Coordinates of C-alpha atoms in Angstrom, one line a residue:
M17 CA -59.5 -3.7 -20.8
I18 CA -57.3 -0.9 -19.5
F19 CA -57.7 -2.3 -16.0
R20 CA -56.6 -5.8 -17.2
R21 CA -53.5 -4.3 -18.9
L22 CA -52.6 -2.4 -15.8
S23 CA -53.0 -5.5 -13.7
F24 CA -50.8 -7.4 -16.0
A25 CA -48.1 -4.7 -16.0
L26 CA -48.2 -4.5 -12.2
A27 CA -47.9 -8.3 -11.9
F28 CA -44.9 -8.2 -14.2
L29 CA -43.3 -5.4 -12.3
C30 CA -43.8 -7.3 -9.0
A31 CA -42.4 -10.5 -10.3
F32 CA -39.4 -8.8 -11.9
T33 CA -38.7 -6.9 -8.7
Q34 CA -39.0 -9.9 -6.5
A35 CA -36.6 -11.9 -8.7
L36 CA -34.1 -9.1 -8.6
V37 CA -34.3 -8.7 -4.9
L38 CA -33.9 -12.5 -4.4
S39 CA -30.9 -12.4 -6.7
L40 CA -29.3 -9.6 -4.7
H41 CA -30.0 -11.4 -1.4
A42 CA -28.3 -14.5 -2.8
D43 CA -25.3 -12.5 -3.7
A44 CA -25.3 -10.8 -0.2
S45 CA -25.4 -14.2 1.5
K46 CA -21.9 -14.9 0.1
L47 CA -20.7 -12.0 2.2
G48 CA -22.1 -13.5 5.5
N49 CA -25.0 -12.6 7.8
T50 CA -23.6 -9.1 8.5
A51 CA -24.0 -7.9 4.9
L52 CA -25.9 -4.7 4.3
P53 CA -29.5 -5.3 3.3
R54 CA -30.2 -5.5 -0.4
S55 CA -33.0 -3.9 -2.3
T56 CA -33.7 -2.6 -5.9
P57 CA -33.1 0.8 -7.2
E58 CA -36.7 1.6 -7.8
F59 CA -37.8 0.4 -4.3
Q60 CA -35.3 3.0 -3.0
A61 CA -36.4 5.8 -5.4
V62 CA -33.4 5.5 -7.7
H63 CA -34.0 5.5 -11.4
T64 CA -32.3 2.6 -13.0
E65 CA -31.5 4.4 -16.3
G66 CA -29.2 6.7 -14.4
L67 CA -27.3 3.7 -13.2
V68 CA -27.1 2.3 -16.7
H69 CA -25.9 5.6 -18.0
F70 CA -23.1 5.6 -15.3
F71 CA -21.9 2.2 -16.5
D72 CA -22.1 3.3 -20.1
A73 CA -20.0 6.3 -19.3
I74 CA -17.4 4.2 -17.4
E75 CA -17.1 2.0 -20.5
A76 CA -17.0 4.9 -23.0
K77 CA -14.2 6.7 -21.0
K78 CA -12.3 3.4 -20.5
L79 CA -12.0 4.0 -16.8
E80 CA -10.7 1.0 -14.9
L81 CA -13.1 0.4 -12.1
H82 CA -12.7 -2.7 -9.9
S83 CA -15.9 -2.4 -7.9
I84 CA -18.8 -0.2 -6.9
I85 CA -21.5 -0.4 -4.3
V86 CA -24.3 2.2 -4.1
V87 CA -26.4 2.4 -0.9
R88 CA -29.6 4.3 -0.7
H89 CA -31.7 4.6 2.5
G90 CA -29.5 2.0 4.0
N91 CA -29.9 -0.6 1.3
V92 CA -27.5 -1.8 -1.4
I93 CA -29.2 -1.0 -4.7
V94 CA -26.4 -1.9 -7.0
E95 CA -23.1 -3.7 -6.6
A96 CA -20.6 -4.7 -9.2
W97 CA -17.2 -6.1 -9.6
W98 CA -15.2 -6.2 -12.8
A99 CA -13.6 -9.7 -13.1
P100 CA -11.1 -10.8 -11.9
Y101 CA -12.0 -8.7 -8.8
G102 CA -14.7 -10.0 -6.5
P103 CA -16.6 -9.2 -3.3
Q104 CA -14.5 -11.4 -1.0
L105 CA -11.3 -9.6 -1.8
N106 CA -9.6 -6.8 0.2
H107 CA -8.4 -3.8 -1.8
T108 CA -5.5 -1.5 -1.0
M109 CA -7.0 1.8 0.1
Y110 CA -4.1 4.2 -0.1
S111 CA -5.2 7.5 1.4
M112 CA -8.7 6.3 2.0
S113 CA -7.0 4.8 5.0
K114 CA -6.7 8.3 6.5
S115 CA -10.4 8.5 7.2
F116 CA -10.2 5.3 9.4
T117 CA -7.2 6.7 11.2
S118 CA -9.2 9.9 11.9
T119 CA -12.0 7.8 13.3
A120 CA -9.5 6.1 15.7
V121 CA -8.4 9.5 16.9
G122 CA -12.0 10.5 17.5
L123 CA -12.7 7.4 19.5
A124 CA -9.5 7.9 21.6
I125 CA -10.6 11.5 22.3
N126 CA -14.0 10.3 23.3
E127 CA -12.3 7.9 25.7
G128 CA -10.4 10.8 27.3
K129 CA -7.0 9.5 26.1
L130 CA -6.0 12.7 24.2
K131 CA -7.3 16.1 23.1
L132 CA -7.3 17.9 19.8
D133 CA -5.2 20.6 21.2
D134 CA -2.5 18.4 22.7
P135 CA 1.0 19.4 21.6
V136 CA 2.4 16.8 19.2
I137 CA 5.9 16.9 20.8
S138 CA 4.4 15.8 24.2
F139 CA 3.9 12.3 22.8
F140 CA 7.4 12.0 21.4
P141 CA 9.9 13.1 24.1
N142 CA 12.6 10.7 22.9
D143 CA 12.3 11.6 19.2
L144 CA 12.7 15.4 19.3
P145 CA 15.4 17.2 17.5
A146 CA 18.1 19.0 19.4
E147 CA 16.5 22.4 18.7
I148 CA 12.7 22.7 18.8
S149 CA 11.4 25.5 16.7
A150 CA 8.5 27.7 17.8
N151 CA 6.4 26.2 15.0
L152 CA 7.1 22.6 16.0
K153 CA 6.4 23.5 19.6
S154 CA 3.0 24.9 18.6
L155 CA 2.0 21.9 16.5
R156 CA -1.2 20.3 17.7
V157 CA -3.0 17.0 17.0
R158 CA -5.7 19.0 15.1
D159 CA -3.0 20.4 12.8
L160 CA -2.0 16.9 11.8
L161 CA -5.6 15.9 11.2
C162 CA -6.4 18.8 8.8
M163 CA -3.1 18.7 6.8
S164 CA -1.8 21.9 8.2
A165 CA 1.3 20.7 10.1
G166 CA 3.4 23.7 8.8
Q167 CA 6.0 21.9 6.7
G168 CA 6.8 23.5 3.4
K169 CA 7.2 20.2 1.6
D170 CA 5.4 16.9 1.9
P171 CA 8.1 14.7 3.6
T172 CA 6.3 11.3 3.0
F173 CA 8.4 9.8 0.2
D174 CA 11.7 10.8 2.0
T175 CA 10.5 9.8 5.5
V176 CA 9.4 6.3 4.6
K177 CA 13.0 5.6 3.6
S178 CA 14.3 6.4 7.1
A179 CA 14.6 4.0 10.0
D180 CA 12.4 6.0 12.4
W181 CA 9.5 7.9 10.8
A182 CA 8.4 9.9 13.8
K183 CA 11.9 11.1 14.5
D184 CA 12.5 12.0 10.8
F185 CA 9.1 13.9 10.6
L186 CA 9.9 16.0 13.7
A187 CA 13.4 16.8 12.4
K188 CA 12.1 18.2 9.2
P189 CA 11.7 22.0 8.9
F190 CA 8.4 23.5 9.9
D191 CA 8.3 26.6 7.7
H192 CA 4.8 27.9 8.6
E193 CA 2.7 28.4 11.6
P194 CA 0.7 25.1 12.1
G195 CA -2.9 25.4 11.3
T196 CA -2.4 28.2 8.7
K197 CA -1.6 26.4 5.4
F198 CA -2.9 23.3 3.8
L199 CA -0.3 20.8 2.6
Y200 CA -1.2 17.2 1.9
N201 CA 1.0 15.1 4.1
S202 CA 0.6 11.4 4.6
I203 CA 3.3 11.2 7.4
A204 CA 1.2 13.7 9.4
T205 CA -1.5 11.0 9.4
Y206 CA 1.2 8.4 10.4
M207 CA 1.9 10.6 13.4
C208 CA -1.8 10.4 14.3
S209 CA -1.5 6.6 14.1
A210 CA 1.6 6.7 16.3
I211 CA -0.2 9.0 18.9
V212 CA -3.2 6.6 19.1
Q213 CA -0.7 3.7 19.7
K214 CA 1.1 5.8 22.4
V215 CA -2.1 6.5 24.3
T216 CA -4.0 3.2 23.9
G217 CA -1.2 0.7 23.8
Q218 CA -2.7 -0.8 20.6
T219 CA -2.1 -0.2 16.9
V220 CA -4.8 1.7 15.1
H221 CA -5.8 -1.5 13.4
E222 CA -6.1 -3.4 16.8
Y223 CA -7.9 -0.4 18.4
L224 CA -10.4 -0.2 15.6
K225 CA -11.2 -3.9 15.5
A226 CA -13.3 -4.0 18.6
R227 CA -14.6 -0.5 18.3
L228 CA -15.4 -0.2 14.6
F229 CA -14.8 -3.3 12.5
E230 CA -16.4 -5.9 14.6
P231 CA -19.6 -4.0 15.4
L232 CA -20.0 -3.4 11.6
G233 CA -19.2 -7.0 10.8
I234 CA -16.1 -6.1 8.9
T235 CA -13.6 -8.9 9.0
G236 CA -10.2 -9.8 7.4
T237 CA -8.8 -6.3 7.2
T238 CA -5.1 -5.8 7.0
W239 CA -2.9 -2.7 7.6
E240 CA 0.8 -2.1 6.8
V241 CA 3.2 -1.1 9.5
S242 CA 6.3 1.1 9.8
P243 CA 9.7 -0.3 11.0
Q244 CA 8.5 0.5 14.6
G245 CA 5.4 -1.7 14.2
I246 CA 3.1 1.3 13.9
N247 CA 0.3 1.2 11.3
T248 CA 1.1 3.5 8.4
G249 CA -2.1 5.5 9.1
G250 CA -2.1 7.5 5.9
W251 CA -2.2 4.5 3.6
G252 CA -1.9 0.7 3.8
L253 CA -5.4 -0.4 4.9
G254 CA -6.8 -3.4 3.0
I255 CA -10.6 -3.8 3.2
T256 CA -13.5 -5.1 1.1
T257 CA -15.8 -2.9 -0.9
E258 CA -18.6 -3.9 1.4
G259 CA -16.5 -2.7 4.3
L260 CA -16.1 0.7 2.7
A261 CA -19.9 0.9 2.1
K262 CA -20.6 0.0 5.7
F263 CA -18.1 2.7 6.9
G264 CA -19.8 5.2 4.7
Q265 CA -23.3 4.2 6.0
L266 CA -22.1 4.5 9.6
L267 CA -20.9 8.1 8.8
L268 CA -24.2 8.9 7.1
Q269 CA -26.0 7.7 10.3
K270 CA -23.9 10.0 12.4
G271 CA -21.9 7.1 13.9
K272 CA -24.9 5.0 14.9
W273 CA -25.2 1.3 13.9
N274 CA -28.1 -1.0 14.9
D275 CA -29.2 1.4 17.6
R276 CA -25.7 1.6 19.1
Q277 CA -23.6 4.7 18.9
I278 CA -20.3 3.3 17.5
V279 CA -18.6 6.7 16.9
P280 CA -19.7 9.9 18.6
A281 CA -22.0 11.9 16.4
T282 CA -20.1 15.0 17.4
W283 CA -16.9 13.5 16.0
V284 CA -18.5 12.6 12.7
E285 CA -19.8 16.1 12.4
T286 CA -16.4 17.6 13.4
A287 CA -14.3 15.4 11.1
T288 CA -16.4 15.8 8.0
T289 CA -16.9 19.5 8.0
T290 CA -14.5 22.1 6.6
K291 CA -11.5 23.0 8.9
I292 CA -9.2 24.5 6.2
M293 CA -9.4 25.4 2.6
Q294 CA -7.0 24.1 0.0
P295 CA -4.8 26.6 -1.9
E296 CA -5.9 27.3 -5.4
P297 CA -3.8 25.6 -8.1
A298 CA -1.3 27.8 -10.0
K299 CA -2.8 26.6 -13.3
P300 CA -6.4 25.8 -12.7
S301 CA -7.9 23.3 -15.1
R302 CA -11.5 24.1 -14.3
P303 CA -13.5 26.6 -12.2
N304 CA -12.9 26.2 -8.5
A305 CA -16.6 25.5 -7.9
D306 CA -16.3 22.4 -10.1
N307 CA -13.2 21.1 -8.5
D308 CA -13.8 18.4 -5.8
W309 CA -10.3 19.1 -4.4
L310 CA -11.1 22.7 -3.6
Q311 CA -14.3 22.4 -1.5
G312 CA -12.6 22.3 1.9
Y313 CA -10.9 19.7 4.1
G314 CA -11.9 18.3 7.5
F315 CA -10.1 15.9 9.7
Q316 CA -8.9 13.4 7.0
F317 CA -12.0 13.9 4.9
W318 CA -12.5 15.9 1.8
R319 CA -15.6 18.0 1.2
C320 CA -17.2 17.5 -2.2
R321 CA -19.6 19.4 -4.4
H322 CA -23.3 18.9 -3.9
H323 CA -22.9 19.1 -0.1
A324 CA -21.3 15.7 0.1
Y325 CA -18.0 14.5 1.6
R326 CA -15.6 11.7 1.0
G327 CA -12.6 9.7 2.0
D328 CA -10.4 9.0 -1.0
G329 CA -7.2 7.3 -1.9
A330 CA -4.8 7.3 -4.9
F331 CA -6.0 5.7 -8.1
G332 CA -9.7 6.1 -7.2
Q333 CA -10.5 4.5 -3.8
Y334 CA -13.6 6.3 -2.6
T335 CA -16.2 6.4 0.1
I336 CA -18.6 9.2 -0.9
V337 CA -21.3 10.2 1.6
M338 CA -24.2 12.1 0.2
P339 CA -26.4 13.3 3.2
E340 CA -29.0 15.1 1.1
Q341 CA -29.6 12.0 -0.9
D342 CA -29.3 9.6 2.0
A343 CA -26.8 7.7 -0.1
V344 CA -23.3 6.2 0.0
V345 CA -21.1 5.3 -3.0
A346 CA -18.1 3.0 -2.4
I347 CA -15.6 2.6 -5.3
T348 CA -12.3 0.8 -5.9
S349 CA -10.4 1.3 -9.0
E350 CA -7.2 2.2 -10.8
V351 CA -7.8 5.5 -12.5
N352 CA -5.5 8.5 -13.1
D353 CA -8.4 10.9 -13.7
M354 CA -9.9 10.8 -10.2
Q355 CA -11.8 14.0 -10.8
G356 CA -13.2 12.5 -14.0
L357 CA -14.6 9.6 -12.0
L358 CA -16.2 11.9 -9.5
D359 CA -17.7 13.9 -12.4
L360 CA -19.5 10.7 -13.6
V361 CA -20.9 10.2 -10.1
W362 CA -22.4 13.7 -10.1
E363 CA -23.5 13.5 -13.7
H364 CA -25.3 10.2 -13.5
L365 CA -25.7 8.7 -10.0
L366 CA -26.8 12.0 -8.3
P367 CA -29.7 12.8 -10.7
A368 CA -30.8 9.2 -10.6
M369 CA -31.9 9.9 -7.1
G370 CA -34.1 12.7 -8.4
G371 CA -37.6 12.8 -9.9
R372 CA -37.4 11.8 -13.5
E373 CA -39.7 9.1 -15.0
S374 CA -38.2 5.7 -15.3
K375 CA -38.7 2.9 -17.9
L376 CA -38.2 0.3 -15.1
E377 CA -38.8 -2.9 -17.1
Q378 CA -36.2 -2.4 -19.8
A379 CA -33.6 -0.5 -17.8
G380 CA -33.9 -2.9 -14.9
E381 CA -33.6 -5.9 -17.1
D382 CA -30.6 -4.4 -18.9
L383 CA -28.8 -3.7 -15.6
R384 CA -29.6 -7.1 -14.1
K385 CA -28.1 -8.8 -17.2
R386 CA -25.1 -6.5 -17.4
L387 CA -23.7 -6.6 -13.9
P388 CA -22.6 -10.2 -13.8
T389 CA -20.8 -9.9 -17.2
L390 CA -18.5 -6.9 -16.2
A391 CA -14.9 -7.8 -16.7
L392 CA -11.6 -6.1 -17.4
P393 CA -10.0 -7.1 -20.8
A394 CA -7.8 -10.1 -20.7
A395 CA -4.5 -10.1 -22.5
E396 CA -4.9 -9.5 -26.2
G397 CA -3.8 -12.0 -28.8
K398 CA -4.3 -15.5 -30.1
P399 CA -4.4 -18.5 -27.7
T400 CA -1.5 -20.3 -29.4
S401 CA 1.4 -19.9 -31.9
P402 CA 3.8 -22.2 -33.7
T403 CA 6.4 -20.9 -31.3
A404 CA 4.4 -22.3 -28.4
D405 CA 5.0 -25.8 -29.5
R406 CA 8.7 -25.2 -30.1
I407 CA 9.4 -23.7 -26.6
S408 CA 6.9 -25.5 -24.4
G409 CA 8.7 -27.3 -21.6
K410 CA 12.1 -25.8 -22.5
A411 CA 14.2 -23.9 -20.0
F412 CA 15.8 -20.5 -20.6
E413 CA 18.6 -19.5 -18.4
F414 CA 19.0 -15.8 -17.6
E415 CA 22.0 -13.6 -17.6
D416 CA 22.8 -12.2 -14.2
N417 CA 20.1 -9.7 -13.1
A418 CA 19.1 -7.6 -10.2
L419 CA 16.0 -9.7 -9.5
G420 CA 18.1 -12.8 -8.9
L421 CA 16.1 -14.8 -11.4
K422 CA 18.0 -17.8 -12.8
S423 CA 15.7 -19.3 -15.4
V424 CA 12.2 -19.6 -16.8
V425 CA 10.1 -22.4 -18.3
F426 CA 6.9 -22.0 -20.4
N427 CA 4.4 -24.8 -20.5
F428 CA 1.3 -24.6 -22.7
T429 CA -1.5 -27.1 -22.1
G430 CA -5.1 -26.7 -23.5
D431 CA -6.6 -23.4 -22.5
S432 CA -4.0 -22.3 -20.0
H433 CA -0.3 -21.4 -19.9
H434 CA 2.1 -21.8 -17.0
V435 CA 5.3 -19.8 -16.7
T436 CA 7.8 -20.8 -14.0
F437 CA 10.6 -18.5 -12.9
R438 CA 13.3 -19.9 -10.7
T439 CA 15.6 -18.2 -8.2
A440 CA 18.6 -19.9 -6.6
D441 CA 16.3 -21.5 -4.0
A442 CA 12.7 -21.5 -5.2
G443 CA 10.4 -21.8 -8.1
H444 CA 7.5 -19.4 -8.9
T445 CA 4.8 -20.7 -11.1
I446 CA 2.2 -18.3 -12.5
P447 CA -0.8 -19.9 -14.3
C448 CA -2.3 -17.7 -17.0
G449 CA -5.7 -18.0 -18.7
L450 CA -5.6 -17.8 -22.5
G451 CA -8.4 -15.4 -23.3
G452 CA -9.5 -15.2 -19.7
W453 CA -8.2 -15.0 -16.1
Q454 CA -6.7 -17.7 -13.9
N455 CA -6.3 -17.1 -10.1
S456 CA -3.2 -17.9 -8.1
E457 CA -0.6 -16.2 -6.0
I458 CA 2.5 -14.4 -7.2
A459 CA 5.6 -14.1 -5.0
L460 CA 8.1 -13.1 -7.6
P461 CA 11.0 -10.8 -6.8
G462 CA 10.1 -7.3 -7.8
T463 CA 6.4 -7.7 -7.3
P464 CA 3.9 -6.3 -6.6
P465 CA 4.0 -2.8 -8.0
R466 CA 3.8 -0.2 -5.2
F467 CA 3.1 3.6 -5.2
V468 CA 4.6 4.0 -1.7
K469 CA 7.7 1.9 -1.1
A470 CA 9.0 2.1 2.4
I471 CA 12.3 1.0 3.8
N472 CA 10.6 -2.1 5.4
T473 CA 8.3 -2.9 2.4
P474 CA 8.9 -6.6 1.7
E475 CA 9.3 -7.7 -1.9
G476 CA 8.3 -11.1 -3.4
V477 CA 5.7 -11.8 -0.7
A478 CA 2.8 -14.0 -1.9
M479 CA 0.0 -11.8 -3.3
K480 CA -3.4 -13.0 -4.6
A481 CA -3.3 -12.5 -8.4
A482 CA -5.1 -13.3 -11.6
A483 CA -3.2 -13.7 -14.8
S484 CA -4.0 -13.8 -18.5
A485 CA -1.8 -14.4 -21.6
G486 CA -2.1 -14.1 -25.4
W487 CA 0.2 -14.2 -28.4
K488 CA 0.5 -10.8 -29.9
D489 CA 2.2 -12.2 -32.9
E490 CA 4.0 -15.5 -33.7
N491 CA 7.0 -14.7 -31.6
T492 CA 5.6 -12.4 -28.8
L493 CA 3.7 -13.6 -25.8
G494 CA 2.0 -11.0 -23.7
M495 CA 0.9 -11.5 -20.1
I496 CA -1.1 -9.4 -17.6
W497 CA -0.7 -10.1 -14.0
R498 CA -3.3 -8.4 -11.8
Y499 CA -2.6 -8.2 -8.1
I500 CA -6.3 -8.4 -7.1
E501 CA -6.0 -7.1 -3.6
T502 CA -4.3 -3.9 -4.9
P503 CA -5.2 -1.5 -7.6
H504 CA -2.2 -2.5 -9.7
S505 CA -1.0 -4.9 -12.4
D506 CA 2.0 -5.9 -14.4
R507 CA 2.3 -6.3 -18.2
V508 CA 5.0 -8.7 -19.2
A509 CA 6.2 -9.1 -22.8
C510 CA 8.1 -12.2 -23.8
Q511 CA 9.8 -12.0 -27.2
F512 CA 11.3 -15.2 -28.7
E513 CA 14.0 -15.2 -31.3
G514 CA 15.7 -18.4 -32.1
E515 CA 17.1 -19.8 -28.9
T516 CA 16.7 -16.5 -27.0
V517 CA 13.8 -15.0 -25.0
R518 CA 13.7 -11.3 -24.0
I519 CA 11.3 -10.4 -21.1
T520 CA 10.3 -6.9 -20.3
F521 CA 8.1 -5.6 -17.4
S522 CA 5.8 -2.7 -17.2
N523 CA 3.7 -1.9 -14.1
S524 CA 0.6 0.2 -13.9
V525 CA 1.9 2.6 -11.3
G526 CA 4.6 4.4 -13.2
K527 CA 8.2 4.0 -14.3
D528 CA 9.3 0.4 -13.9
S529 CA 12.9 -0.2 -12.6
R530 CA 13.0 -3.9 -13.2
P531 CA 15.7 -5.0 -15.7
V532 CA 15.1 -6.6 -19.1
L533 CA 15.7 -10.4 -18.7
I534 CA 17.7 -12.1 -21.5
G535 CA 17.4 -15.9 -21.4
K536 CA 19.1 -18.6 -23.5
M537 CA 17.5 -22.0 -24.2
V538 CA 19.2 -25.0 -22.5
A539 CA 18.8 -28.7 -23.1
R540 CA 16.6 -29.4 -20.1
P541 CA 14.5 -27.4 -17.7

């Protein structure tokens, strides 16, 4: 009798596991033949309850994740996207880009094109200030890589407003001896990108395509450039979550991929181990040992607790490599509490790779059902209002405004809503799902929101987006516009009173400089 029950349980377990693996492989096929292999948590000795608890904690803390891939022993064991985000989409990496720039430097060093101790000024003879200080003269490539250039203030947000970033960087004061003080400095990484371009004749993006992206089967990447056509280096890379996971797995394998050494193992070791310690904060919020920003810094990689390391970018773009667990965690998100998100990785995902017992059947079934349903909240409110009938199809002409918008028309049909803004020479229609998301592209002046806005940053370029709308009350229509290849979104409130509409914008990055739009209804659109 006992044997019969055990046989039945084993059969159930095998059937369930096979179904889950087939499902995962089906999802992987959408990403092409170069996708990482898929498996199940239990087949890779990961306890499913820990994964469930991680998703529970994300929901309880209301952290806005866009995607996550967990890899164990080279196999994807869990992958999730919160709608309207999806596996085919690139995601803006912000400073996670730095780790790729570091890899380009390592490859160029391996090819004999430069050395870590090369003086930085040797690459920019035409961009030097009239007087070269002793500190600038002693600045080396390695100092750029480990955020110890010697400047007393991060010049990034000033420099990106200048016409020539390298010249502006070199003209800034170098208050400290390079290599002695840590100061996070994204333009220092840009200088690394510029150096790679100087010595290879290719942008970092072009240089990495043949040497990194193509061997790993990573396609469709994008990278922003400076006014001189140099990849921004310290930010600006667009890549899929699968691409992040592959990069992490390559690092975990010491630069080896399919029996081919893509990146020298010595460089992976060099770049990901501590080269400098970060200064302690003036007002520590937690013990240093529990702070993932005080564990040491390598060459554009952060050391973590639990003997792990990571590349990371603003708003929670992570590639976390956990050598002791033979695991990689890739995350895209828009969170302000980046430490809080890492805390949940250590609290739930790390112990899931340990030795606790697992209630496989229930936890696995819960996880399998849960992942496809993950979604960010659509715009709150009712799908319609008496005001909708009154204004549908009517045009509202705006007062003069800095965005150059002339008018707007709202059209309500069935379960969707279309808003069309017009400039002097073009119309911009944004379809919004009512109670859900509708995909399109947005190319409206003032969009998308940006954390780093350079002198050459274009505005109003077409960006993939998903939009949602709902009536907050009888006279107020709210919209959410998500720019689904960035971490960011806009919230738009349209308040109707008689023949007037008042439209306000609020982005998810910070203070919004766009004007309030006041429109008056006219007889025809």
